[in-house]
Amino acid sequence: MAVNENLGYRDNPLLKKVGVPHEYTQEEIEEYIKCSKDPVYFIKTYIKIVNVDEGLIPFGMWDFQKKMVETFKDNRFVIMKMPRQVGKTTTSVGYILWHSIFQDAQNIAILANKGSLARDILAKYQLAYENLPTWLQQGIITWNKGNVELENGSKVISASTTSSAIRGGSFNLVFLDEFAFVPNNIALEFFNSVYPVISSGKTSKIIIVSTPNGMNLFYKMWMDAIEGRSTYKALEIHWSMVPGRDQKWKEETIKNTSEEQFRQEFETEFLGSSNTLISGQKLQMMHYKDPILRQMDIDIFEHPIKDNEEGTVKEHLYAISVDVAEGKNLDYSTFSVIDISSTPYIQVARYRNNSISPILFPTVIYNAARYYNNAYILVEINNNPQIAETLHTDLEYENVIKVITGNKKAQQISAGFGRGVQMGVRMTPLVKRVGCSNLKTLIESDKLIINDFDTIAELTTFVAGRSTFEADDGANDDMVMTLVLFAWMTTQKYFKEIVSHDIRKQLQLQQFSQVDEEILPVGELSDGLDVPFVVEDGDVWVSGQGDTYSDYFKSLTRGL
């Protein structure tokens, strides 16, 4: 039912002005009540959409779309993994429209990875609103491309997903579309600034809907939801739920695109970039762990294993590989702590900070190394060689790994004797090539276990460039570079000697301990008669024999 031109908002006859009275019929009252209680009924009965072939038509909902709306209504926090072209945006718009009309004074934010996409979603909201009958509409206060305000106090705004998009506002519903395509650093900043405001309410909602796009924050939130680590309700929609999409449709779509594109956009697999160092199949199998402790930007996944009192558990050996940035909020200063006591090697802790000063970074590394049984430290020295020098000279840390260079020979780690010794390794094309090659072997053969989410996420975007592997556009590779350094180190002869020496030392200590336990103690008997003594005034005095200092000196110089 169209609104009378005299009653329309700003010459739009389809919109109702503020304060326009309406005399409801009994049927309209019953319908209004029914719509207010059941969003699925409201959407399938009164929402209209634009069909490419048929124009403006009623929204005939499929079963999974009804399930979507019911999930939105019954849960505060929802995350949905969906393929392309399944009507996810239209369904979500229908729920947002219901929420804004039938609940007063609701602040609603529509956010997308691009501001233009968010405005397109709001435009669909406005189209659906204009085609509602008069008696379902609220009067319009504000109506433009960026926001809508209704007579009942509800407001709907659209913006890109950034940390400043809705900062300082109070929102009852935040809808995040294609959240997997928001750059990871922006996504993290957004949740750090906005989530505390949203979660402080008792009824406020967050709805996240996206097609997967690699192992980023959306992936982490999805995995947390399905594994019960968060309170988000997870809902996955498969392409086969759409009527008409069968095996024949799948084969035709693959022919017109590619197998990889179909898996990414329709099978909703968390594939990373193409041409990654680590195979896509292996990346799919990698699982992160939540840290058991997070302190001062260090995530700890396993505490160091030290000797126990019974001697049944021997101290573990650890290595720390360090990638140094400049501390200017650009690249990250990072390190990985690896348990190298046996294979598979295990990442037991990590550090990642893009603002720490190079003056403070050595102390962080030092404390971590001391905590992990005086771990061996390998530092990349391209950007700032002072980090390794400070560790060795100022902090007097002995286990900084030294590298021999010069005479056109490849860099090699050593005990630090001879000419051309430097503290740390310079990342050269050769070092990176060897490190990348060995890293691929270690991970794909399950000889290196990665526990950190950010490290795994970076591996999904660590791709082949023109001459080397590097981060994909808009991604980081600082955590991956700590693994490249470590993988290069494991190819070195001296590294193998370090590990072998530690194993031999532990076996020897264990053997000595067993021998000590098996040998019976030999007692020494004395009747006290061999000790010279005198008695004076009833007191017993042991008599000294000779010059004590003279005898001591003679014992030291005997045989010289």
XYZ file of C-alpha atoms in Angstrom:
560
model
C 0.000 0.000 0.000
C 1.526 3.320 -1.043
C 1.537 6.331 1.224
C -0.534 9.311 0.079
C 1.594 12.008 -1.582
C 0.440 14.570 0.970
C 1.650 12.349 3.761
C 5.009 11.309 2.191
C 8.446 12.156 3.527
C 10.247 14.756 1.367
C 8.254 14.124 -1.776
C 8.661 10.363 -1.474
C 5.130 8.953 -1.524
C 6.408 5.568 -0.314
C 7.655 6.922 3.000
C 5.580 8.005 5.953
C 6.079 11.396 7.611
C 6.564 11.814 11.337
C 3.308 12.306 13.250
C 0.950 11.032 10.537
C -1.893 9.195 12.294
C -3.218 5.867 11.065
C -6.507 4.235 11.991
C -5.790 0.510 12.177
C -8.318 -2.101 11.131
C -8.762 -5.188 13.256
C -6.953 -7.237 10.616
C -4.011 -4.808 10.579
C -3.752 -4.942 14.369
C -3.668 -8.728 14.309
C -1.082 -8.724 11.536
C 1.062 -6.139 13.337
C 1.096 -8.237 16.506
C 1.916 -11.376 14.547
C 4.785 -9.652 12.713
C 6.211 -8.216 15.936
C 6.493 -11.706 17.436
C 7.703 -13.613 14.386
C 10.445 -12.086 12.179
C 10.324 -15.028 9.757
C 6.627 -14.422 9.105
C 7.235 -10.682 8.724
C 10.058 -11.166 6.214
C 8.444 -13.773 3.992
C 5.101 -11.913 4.003
C 6.084 -8.257 3.621
C 9.697 -7.964 2.418
C 10.239 -7.428 -1.299
C 13.453 -7.840 -3.251
C 14.653 -7.038 -6.757
C 15.060 -10.148 -8.924
C 17.310 -9.915 -11.980
C 14.697 -11.554 -14.216
C 11.397 -10.647 -12.585
C 11.989 -7.249 -10.998
C 10.383 -6.435 -7.623
C 9.011 -9.628 -6.065
C 8.138 -10.951 -2.586
C 11.038 -12.581 -0.736
C 10.312 -16.290 -0.869
C 12.536 -17.622 1.909
C 14.357 -20.930 1.745
C 14.540 -23.140 4.821
C 18.128 -22.237 5.713
C 17.270 -18.529 5.490
C 14.492 -19.062 8.018
C 17.046 -20.827 10.224
C 19.329 -17.800 9.897
C 16.633 -15.394 11.123
C 15.673 -17.632 14.022
C 19.343 -17.852 15.030
C 19.667 -14.054 14.931
C 16.588 -13.652 17.103
C 17.459 -16.262 19.736
C 21.173 -15.500 20.281
C 23.171 -12.441 21.307
C 26.348 -13.432 19.489
C 26.172 -15.144 16.100
C 28.862 -16.055 13.584
C 27.931 -17.523 10.210
C 30.132 -19.137 7.547
C 28.429 -19.003 4.186
C 29.126 -19.460 0.470
C 28.551 -16.820 -2.183
C 25.155 -15.952 -3.622
C 22.845 -17.544 -1.071
C 20.855 -14.424 -0.136
C 22.736 -13.849 3.122
C 22.628 -10.054 2.794
C 18.915 -9.930 1.926
C 18.053 -12.244 4.805
C 20.143 -10.192 7.216
C 18.536 -6.948 5.987
C 15.101 -8.435 6.622
C 16.020 -9.168 10.243
C 17.575 -5.711 10.745
C 14.402 -4.112 9.369
C 12.231 -6.166 11.743
C 14.503 -5.309 14.673
C 14.377 -1.557 13.971
C 10.608 -1.357 13.496
C 9.284 -3.532 16.290
C 11.759 -2.541 19.006
C 11.981 1.090 20.061
C 15.158 3.176 20.392
C 17.497 0.673 18.793
C 20.929 1.818 17.595
C 21.996 -0.456 14.752
C 25.299 -0.419 12.849
C 25.750 -2.047 9.433
C 29.486 -2.498 8.867
C 31.342 -4.043 5.943
C 34.932 -4.357 4.765
C 34.255 -1.418 2.421
C 32.125 1.648 3.104
C 30.467 1.344 -0.319
C 29.349 -2.208 0.478
C 27.885 -1.078 3.805
C 25.925 1.667 1.998
C 24.641 -0.896 -0.526
C 23.290 -2.984 2.362
C 21.586 0.086 3.823
C 20.111 0.788 0.359
C 18.558 -2.707 0.405
C 17.156 -1.915 3.855
C 15.648 1.288 2.452
C 14.170 -0.485 -0.587
C 12.500 -3.061 1.647
C 11.235 -0.292 3.944
C 9.709 1.719 1.097
C 7.693 -1.285 -0.016
C 6.140 -1.969 3.384
C 2.449 -1.121 3.814
C 1.720 2.180 5.564
C 0.476 0.633 8.783
C 3.804 -1.216 9.285
C 5.963 1.854 8.777
C 7.333 4.272 11.353
C 7.557 7.957 10.472
C 10.892 9.001 8.945
C 13.119 11.519 10.741
C 16.369 10.996 8.741
C 16.763 9.238 5.410
C 20.009 9.374 3.417
C 22.748 7.137 2.000
C 24.567 6.836 5.323
C 21.872 6.562 7.975
C 18.186 6.232 8.769
C 16.282 7.400 11.842
C 12.729 6.294 12.575
C 9.961 7.876 14.603
C 10.217 5.175 17.284
C 13.798 6.275 18.054
C 15.578 3.506 16.159
C 18.626 4.471 14.101
C 20.523 2.537 11.435
C 23.942 3.671 10.212
C 26.354 2.233 7.640
C 30.159 2.444 7.686
C 33.317 0.499 6.939
C 34.663 -1.816 9.636
C 37.343 0.280 11.313
C 38.275 0.908 14.927
C 36.872 4.452 14.688
C 33.689 3.640 12.756
C 31.405 3.457 15.793
C 33.808 4.331 18.577
C 32.095 6.046 21.487
C 28.621 5.013 20.390
C 26.173 2.783 22.193
C 24.720 0.102 19.924
C 22.094 -2.549 20.405
C 22.920 -4.462 17.220
C 26.125 -4.553 15.184
C 26.001 -6.409 11.873
C 29.393 -7.261 10.322
C 29.242 -8.306 6.682
C 32.173 -10.088 4.965
C 34.228 -9.752 8.120
C 36.830 -12.216 6.808
C 37.858 -9.624 4.203
C 38.694 -6.936 6.771
C 42.511 -6.700 7.197
C 43.553 -8.518 10.346
C 45.112 -5.536 12.107
C 41.986 -3.432 11.503
C 39.718 -6.277 12.626
C 41.678 -6.618 15.876
C 41.610 -2.871 16.517
C 37.869 -2.855 15.869
C 37.104 -5.551 18.426
C 39.472 -4.080 20.990
C 37.673 -0.716 20.806
C 34.068 -1.729 20.125
C 33.455 -5.104 21.738
C 33.638 -3.899 25.376
C 30.858 -1.389 24.646
C 28.655 -3.972 22.940
C 29.167 -6.750 25.472
C 28.424 -4.456 28.426
C 24.725 -4.534 27.583
C 22.472 -7.431 28.537
C 20.585 -7.688 25.237
C 22.948 -6.143 22.679
C 23.832 -8.342 19.704
C 26.752 -8.930 17.345
C 26.050 -10.733 14.069
C 29.032 -11.740 11.916
C 28.351 -13.095 8.425
C 31.100 -13.894 5.934
C 32.596 -16.103 3.290
C 35.980 -17.453 4.486
C 39.129 -15.692 3.334
C 42.125 -17.494 4.790
C 43.063 -18.073 8.414
C 42.500 -14.654 9.931
C 40.483 -13.276 12.858
C 37.222 -14.545 11.340
C 38.748 -18.030 11.176
C 39.858 -17.796 14.800
C 36.438 -16.606 15.972
C 34.758 -19.386 13.978
C 37.019 -22.075 15.457
C 36.540 -20.672 18.964
C 32.770 -20.863 18.447
C 32.557 -24.420 17.133
C 35.052 -25.714 19.726
C 33.202 -24.067 22.603
C 35.887 -21.528 23.504
C 33.443 -18.629 23.044
C 29.708 -18.003 23.434
C 29.135 -17.257 19.747
C 26.502 -19.388 18.071
C 28.053 -20.848 14.919
C 25.935 -21.579 11.850
C 27.295 -22.919 8.563
C 25.398 -22.841 5.273
C 26.428 -25.248 2.493
C 25.926 -24.495 -1.195
C 23.791 -27.650 -1.613
C 21.119 -26.121 0.680
C 20.161 -23.734 -2.133
C 17.420 -25.263 -4.326
C 18.737 -26.111 -7.791
C 22.372 -26.445 -6.759
C 23.348 -30.060 -7.341
C 26.373 -31.980 -8.571
C 25.762 -30.874 -12.147
C 25.705 -27.220 -11.037
C 28.951 -27.757 -9.138
C 30.730 -29.255 -12.151
C 29.567 -26.441 -14.408
C 30.668 -23.787 -11.897
C 34.125 -25.353 -11.575
C 34.491 -25.411 -15.357
C 33.662 -21.714 -15.516
C 35.954 -20.765 -12.600
C 38.427 -23.180 -10.979
C 38.564 -25.931 -8.373
C 40.348 -23.674 -5.904
C 37.899 -20.798 -6.391
C 34.942 -23.127 -5.897
C 36.439 -24.491 -2.680
C 37.061 -20.955 -1.426
C 33.726 -19.366 -2.329
C 31.244 -22.259 -2.218
C 32.755 -25.048 -0.108
C 33.595 -22.309 2.450
C 37.047 -23.730 3.180
C 39.535 -21.522 5.011
C 42.033 -21.418 2.161
C 44.852 -18.916 2.240
C 46.539 -17.172 -0.652
C 47.672 -19.184 -3.647
C 51.331 -20.229 -4.079
C 51.955 -20.366 -0.335
C 55.218 -21.820 0.990
C 53.283 -24.420 2.989
C 50.810 -26.471 0.961
C 47.140 -25.550 1.274
C 46.301 -29.079 2.367
C 48.784 -28.875 5.242
C 47.583 -25.398 6.259
C 44.053 -26.774 6.548
C 45.294 -29.380 9.038
C 47.174 -26.958 11.305
C 45.439 -26.089 14.581
C 46.362 -23.339 16.993
C 46.196 -23.434 20.798
C 45.036 -20.744 23.165
C 47.929 -19.532 25.340
C 47.867 -20.722 28.945
C 49.364 -17.385 29.959
C 49.605 -14.006 28.253
C 51.880 -11.413 29.798
C 53.684 -8.369 28.362
C 52.860 -9.431 24.757
C 54.329 -12.906 25.353
C 51.946 -15.787 24.701
C 52.990 -18.931 26.576
C 51.650 -22.259 25.323
C 53.853 -24.518 27.457
C 55.882 -23.654 30.538
C 59.539 -24.735 30.532
C 60.250 -28.265 31.709
C 62.909 -28.321 34.399
C 64.535 -31.042 36.504
C 62.158 -32.361 39.130
C 63.150 -33.382 42.636
C 62.905 -37.101 41.901
C 65.204 -36.813 38.879
C 62.706 -38.618 36.643
C 62.201 -35.619 34.326
C 65.245 -33.926 32.845
C 65.538 -30.281 31.930
C 64.508 -29.410 28.366
C 66.562 -27.442 25.870
C 65.089 -24.362 24.154
C 66.018 -21.997 21.312
C 64.700 -18.492 20.631
C 64.763 -17.029 17.114
C 64.359 -13.251 16.962
C 63.173 -10.999 14.112
C 63.859 -7.331 14.845
C 61.788 -4.336 13.663
C 62.315 -0.640 14.299
C 59.533 -0.121 16.857
C 57.624 2.435 14.778
C 54.164 0.777 14.719
C 54.875 -0.772 11.328
C 56.495 -4.206 11.253
C 56.552 -6.285 14.434
C 59.491 -7.215 16.633
C 58.937 -10.905 17.219
C 60.431 -14.075 18.579
C 59.480 -17.724 18.800
C 60.553 -20.013 21.632
C 61.078 -23.566 20.378
C 61.552 -26.718 22.442
C 64.473 -28.451 20.683
C 64.964 -31.308 23.139
C 63.586 -33.782 20.604
C 61.589 -33.903 17.387
C 59.026 -32.787 16.627
C 60.233 -29.351 17.698
C 57.435 -27.410 19.415
C 56.690 -23.694 19.492
C 56.085 -23.146 23.212
C 55.907 -19.335 23.340
C 55.935 -16.291 21.093
C 56.327 -12.501 21.303
C 54.834 -9.930 18.893
C 54.900 -6.149 19.320
C 55.178 -3.347 16.751
C 55.812 -0.487 19.155
C 58.540 -1.703 21.513
C 61.737 0.340 21.492
C 64.966 -1.396 20.408
C 66.382 -0.239 23.736
C 63.831 -2.327 25.681
C 63.582 -5.350 23.369
C 66.832 -7.038 24.566
C 65.536 -7.145 28.142
C 62.332 -8.885 27.010
C 64.361 -11.461 25.088
C 66.744 -11.916 28.023
C 63.955 -12.567 30.522
C 62.277 -15.070 28.214
C 65.565 -16.875 27.593
C 66.366 -17.105 31.301
C 62.871 -18.428 31.989
C 63.260 -21.106 29.317
C 66.328 -22.755 30.864
C 68.857 -20.250 29.502
C 67.728 -20.839 25.935
C 70.002 -20.361 22.953
C 69.186 -17.104 21.123
C 69.590 -16.467 17.391
C 69.011 -12.813 16.435
C 68.464 -11.397 12.940
C 70.780 -8.370 12.750
C 69.848 -6.662 9.453
C 67.860 -3.811 11.014
C 69.486 -3.467 14.402
C 72.668 -5.404 15.288
C 72.703 -3.671 18.692
C 69.987 -6.044 19.976
C 72.334 -9.039 19.946
C 75.293 -6.974 21.131
C 73.291 -5.655 24.086
C 72.262 -9.185 25.049
C 75.852 -10.417 24.950
C 77.755 -7.410 26.275
C 75.467 -5.375 28.532
C 73.273 -8.186 29.847
C 76.185 -10.659 29.784
C 74.066 -13.441 28.325
C 76.312 -16.302 27.231
C 73.961 -18.274 24.987
C 73.664 -15.737 22.178
C 74.440 -17.747 19.038
C 77.428 -16.421 17.111
C 77.868 -16.602 13.354
C 81.067 -16.834 11.324
C 81.066 -14.823 8.110
C 83.528 -13.517 5.569
C 85.876 -14.886 2.873
C 82.872 -15.327 0.568
C 81.698 -18.287 2.618
C 78.123 -18.898 3.701
C 77.244 -17.811 7.231
C 77.630 -20.553 9.817
C 76.804 -20.637 13.512
C 79.703 -21.556 15.768
C 81.071 -21.486 19.294
C 82.390 -18.008 18.503
C 86.138 -18.502 18.049
C 88.224 -17.166 15.189
C 87.928 -14.246 12.824
C 84.775 -12.851 11.269
C 82.538 -13.666 14.217
C 79.325 -11.661 14.586
C 76.524 -11.756 17.132
C 73.524 -13.051 15.195
C 72.757 -13.781 11.559
C 72.278 -11.424 8.638
C 69.202 -12.330 6.579
C 70.683 -12.803 3.110
C 68.971 -14.353 0.058
C 70.884 -17.584 0.729
C 69.884 -17.739 4.406
C 66.241 -17.054 3.505
C 66.235 -19.603 0.683
C 67.692 -22.347 2.898
C 65.407 -21.360 5.793
C 62.242 -21.372 3.676
C 63.104 -24.702 2.079
C 63.800 -26.376 5.418
C 60.763 -24.747 7.076
C 58.533 -26.288 4.430
C 60.101 -29.693 5.093
C 59.837 -29.388 8.883
C 56.165 -28.357 8.908
C 54.890 -30.658 6.153
C 56.677 -33.662 7.689
C 55.296 -32.825 11.169
C 58.735 -32.145 12.632
C 57.791 -28.633 13.747
C 54.537 -28.005 15.630
C 53.162 -24.439 15.529
C 50.794 -23.446 18.351
C 50.381 -19.715 17.729
C 47.365 -18.450 15.781
C 49.138 -15.393 14.334
C 51.999 -17.539 13.083
C 49.614 -19.940 11.321
C 47.642 -17.006 9.898
C 50.828 -15.487 8.470
C 51.766 -18.822 6.889
C 48.505 -18.707 4.906
C 49.634 -15.443 3.286
C 53.371 -16.209 2.980
C 53.594 -16.553 -0.794
C 56.071 -16.798 -3.637
C 57.104 -13.389 -4.943
C 59.329 -12.592 -7.881
C 62.520 -13.867 -6.288
C 61.618 -15.107 -2.814
C 58.785 -15.926 -0.441
C 57.223 -12.952 1.307
C 53.994 -11.659 2.846
C 51.083 -11.191 0.453
C 49.802 -7.652 -0.127
C 48.372 -6.193 3.080
C 49.716 -9.047 5.243
C 52.629 -9.484 7.659
C 55.322 -12.152 7.839
C 57.235 -11.194 11.006
C 56.259 -14.328 12.953
C 56.984 -16.505 9.919
C 60.470 -15.016 9.674
C 61.262 -16.260 13.188
C 60.501 -19.756 11.877
C 62.616 -19.178 8.771
C 65.536 -18.240 11.049
C 64.951 -21.302 13.202
C 64.675 -23.595 10.173
C 67.983 -22.236 8.835
C 69.609 -22.798 12.218
C 68.545 -26.466 12.297
C 70.558 -27.102 9.120
C 73.762 -25.988 10.849
C 76.308 -28.515 12.104
C 76.846 -26.619 15.346
C 73.106 -26.685 16.116
C 73.147 -30.464 15.867
C 76.166 -30.534 18.177
C 74.314 -28.379 20.712
C 71.321 -30.708 20.735
C 73.458 -33.883 20.722
C 75.671 -32.546 23.507
C 72.640 -31.777 25.646
C 71.202 -35.255 25.079
C 74.567 -36.875 25.915
C 74.853 -34.709 29.032
C 71.413 -35.771 30.222
C 72.145 -39.445 29.545
C 75.431 -39.171 31.457
C 73.766 -37.467 34.414
C 71.062 -40.117 34.403
C 73.695 -42.875 34.292
C 75.721 -41.296 37.122
C 72.568 -41.030 39.188
C 71.785 -44.712 38.658
C 75.358 -45.713 39.579
C 75.203 -43.645 42.764
C 71.979 -45.370 43.736
C 73.343 -48.860 43.038
C 76.675 -48.519 44.961
C 76.392 -49.234 48.654
C 77.843 -46.533 50.910
C 81.237 -47.451 52.498
C 81.508 -46.533 56.163
C 84.612 -45.171 57.878
C 85.257 -46.438 61.403
C 87.274 -44.500 63.960
C 87.896 -45.127 67.669
C 89.149 -41.559 68.150
C 92.607 -42.754 69.291
C 94.363 -41.502 66.155
C 93.586 -37.866 66.994
C 96.306 -36.259 69.168
C 94.952 -34.414 72.169
C 95.979 -32.954 75.553
C 94.062 -32.332 78.758
C 94.399 -29.021 80.568
C 92.399 -28.102 83.665
C 89.830 -30.765 82.843
C 89.355 -29.592 79.202
C 90.245 -31.739 76.168
C 92.216 -29.896 73.422
C 93.083 -31.303 69.979
C 96.756 -30.574 69.409
C 97.854 -29.033 66.047
C 100.746 -30.635 64.199
C 103.099 -28.340 62.373
C 102.540 -24.988 60.676
C 99.109 -25.015 59.103
C 99.856 -22.438 56.369
C 103.235 -23.991 55.623
C 101.706 -27.456 55.196
C 98.960 -26.038 52.947
C 101.479 -24.266 50.701
C 103.604 -27.420 50.477
C 100.568 -29.440 49.402
C 99.864 -26.967 46.604
C 103.468 -26.917 45.341
C 104.210 -30.586 45.766
C 105.367 -32.118 42.529
C 106.296 -28.815 40.860
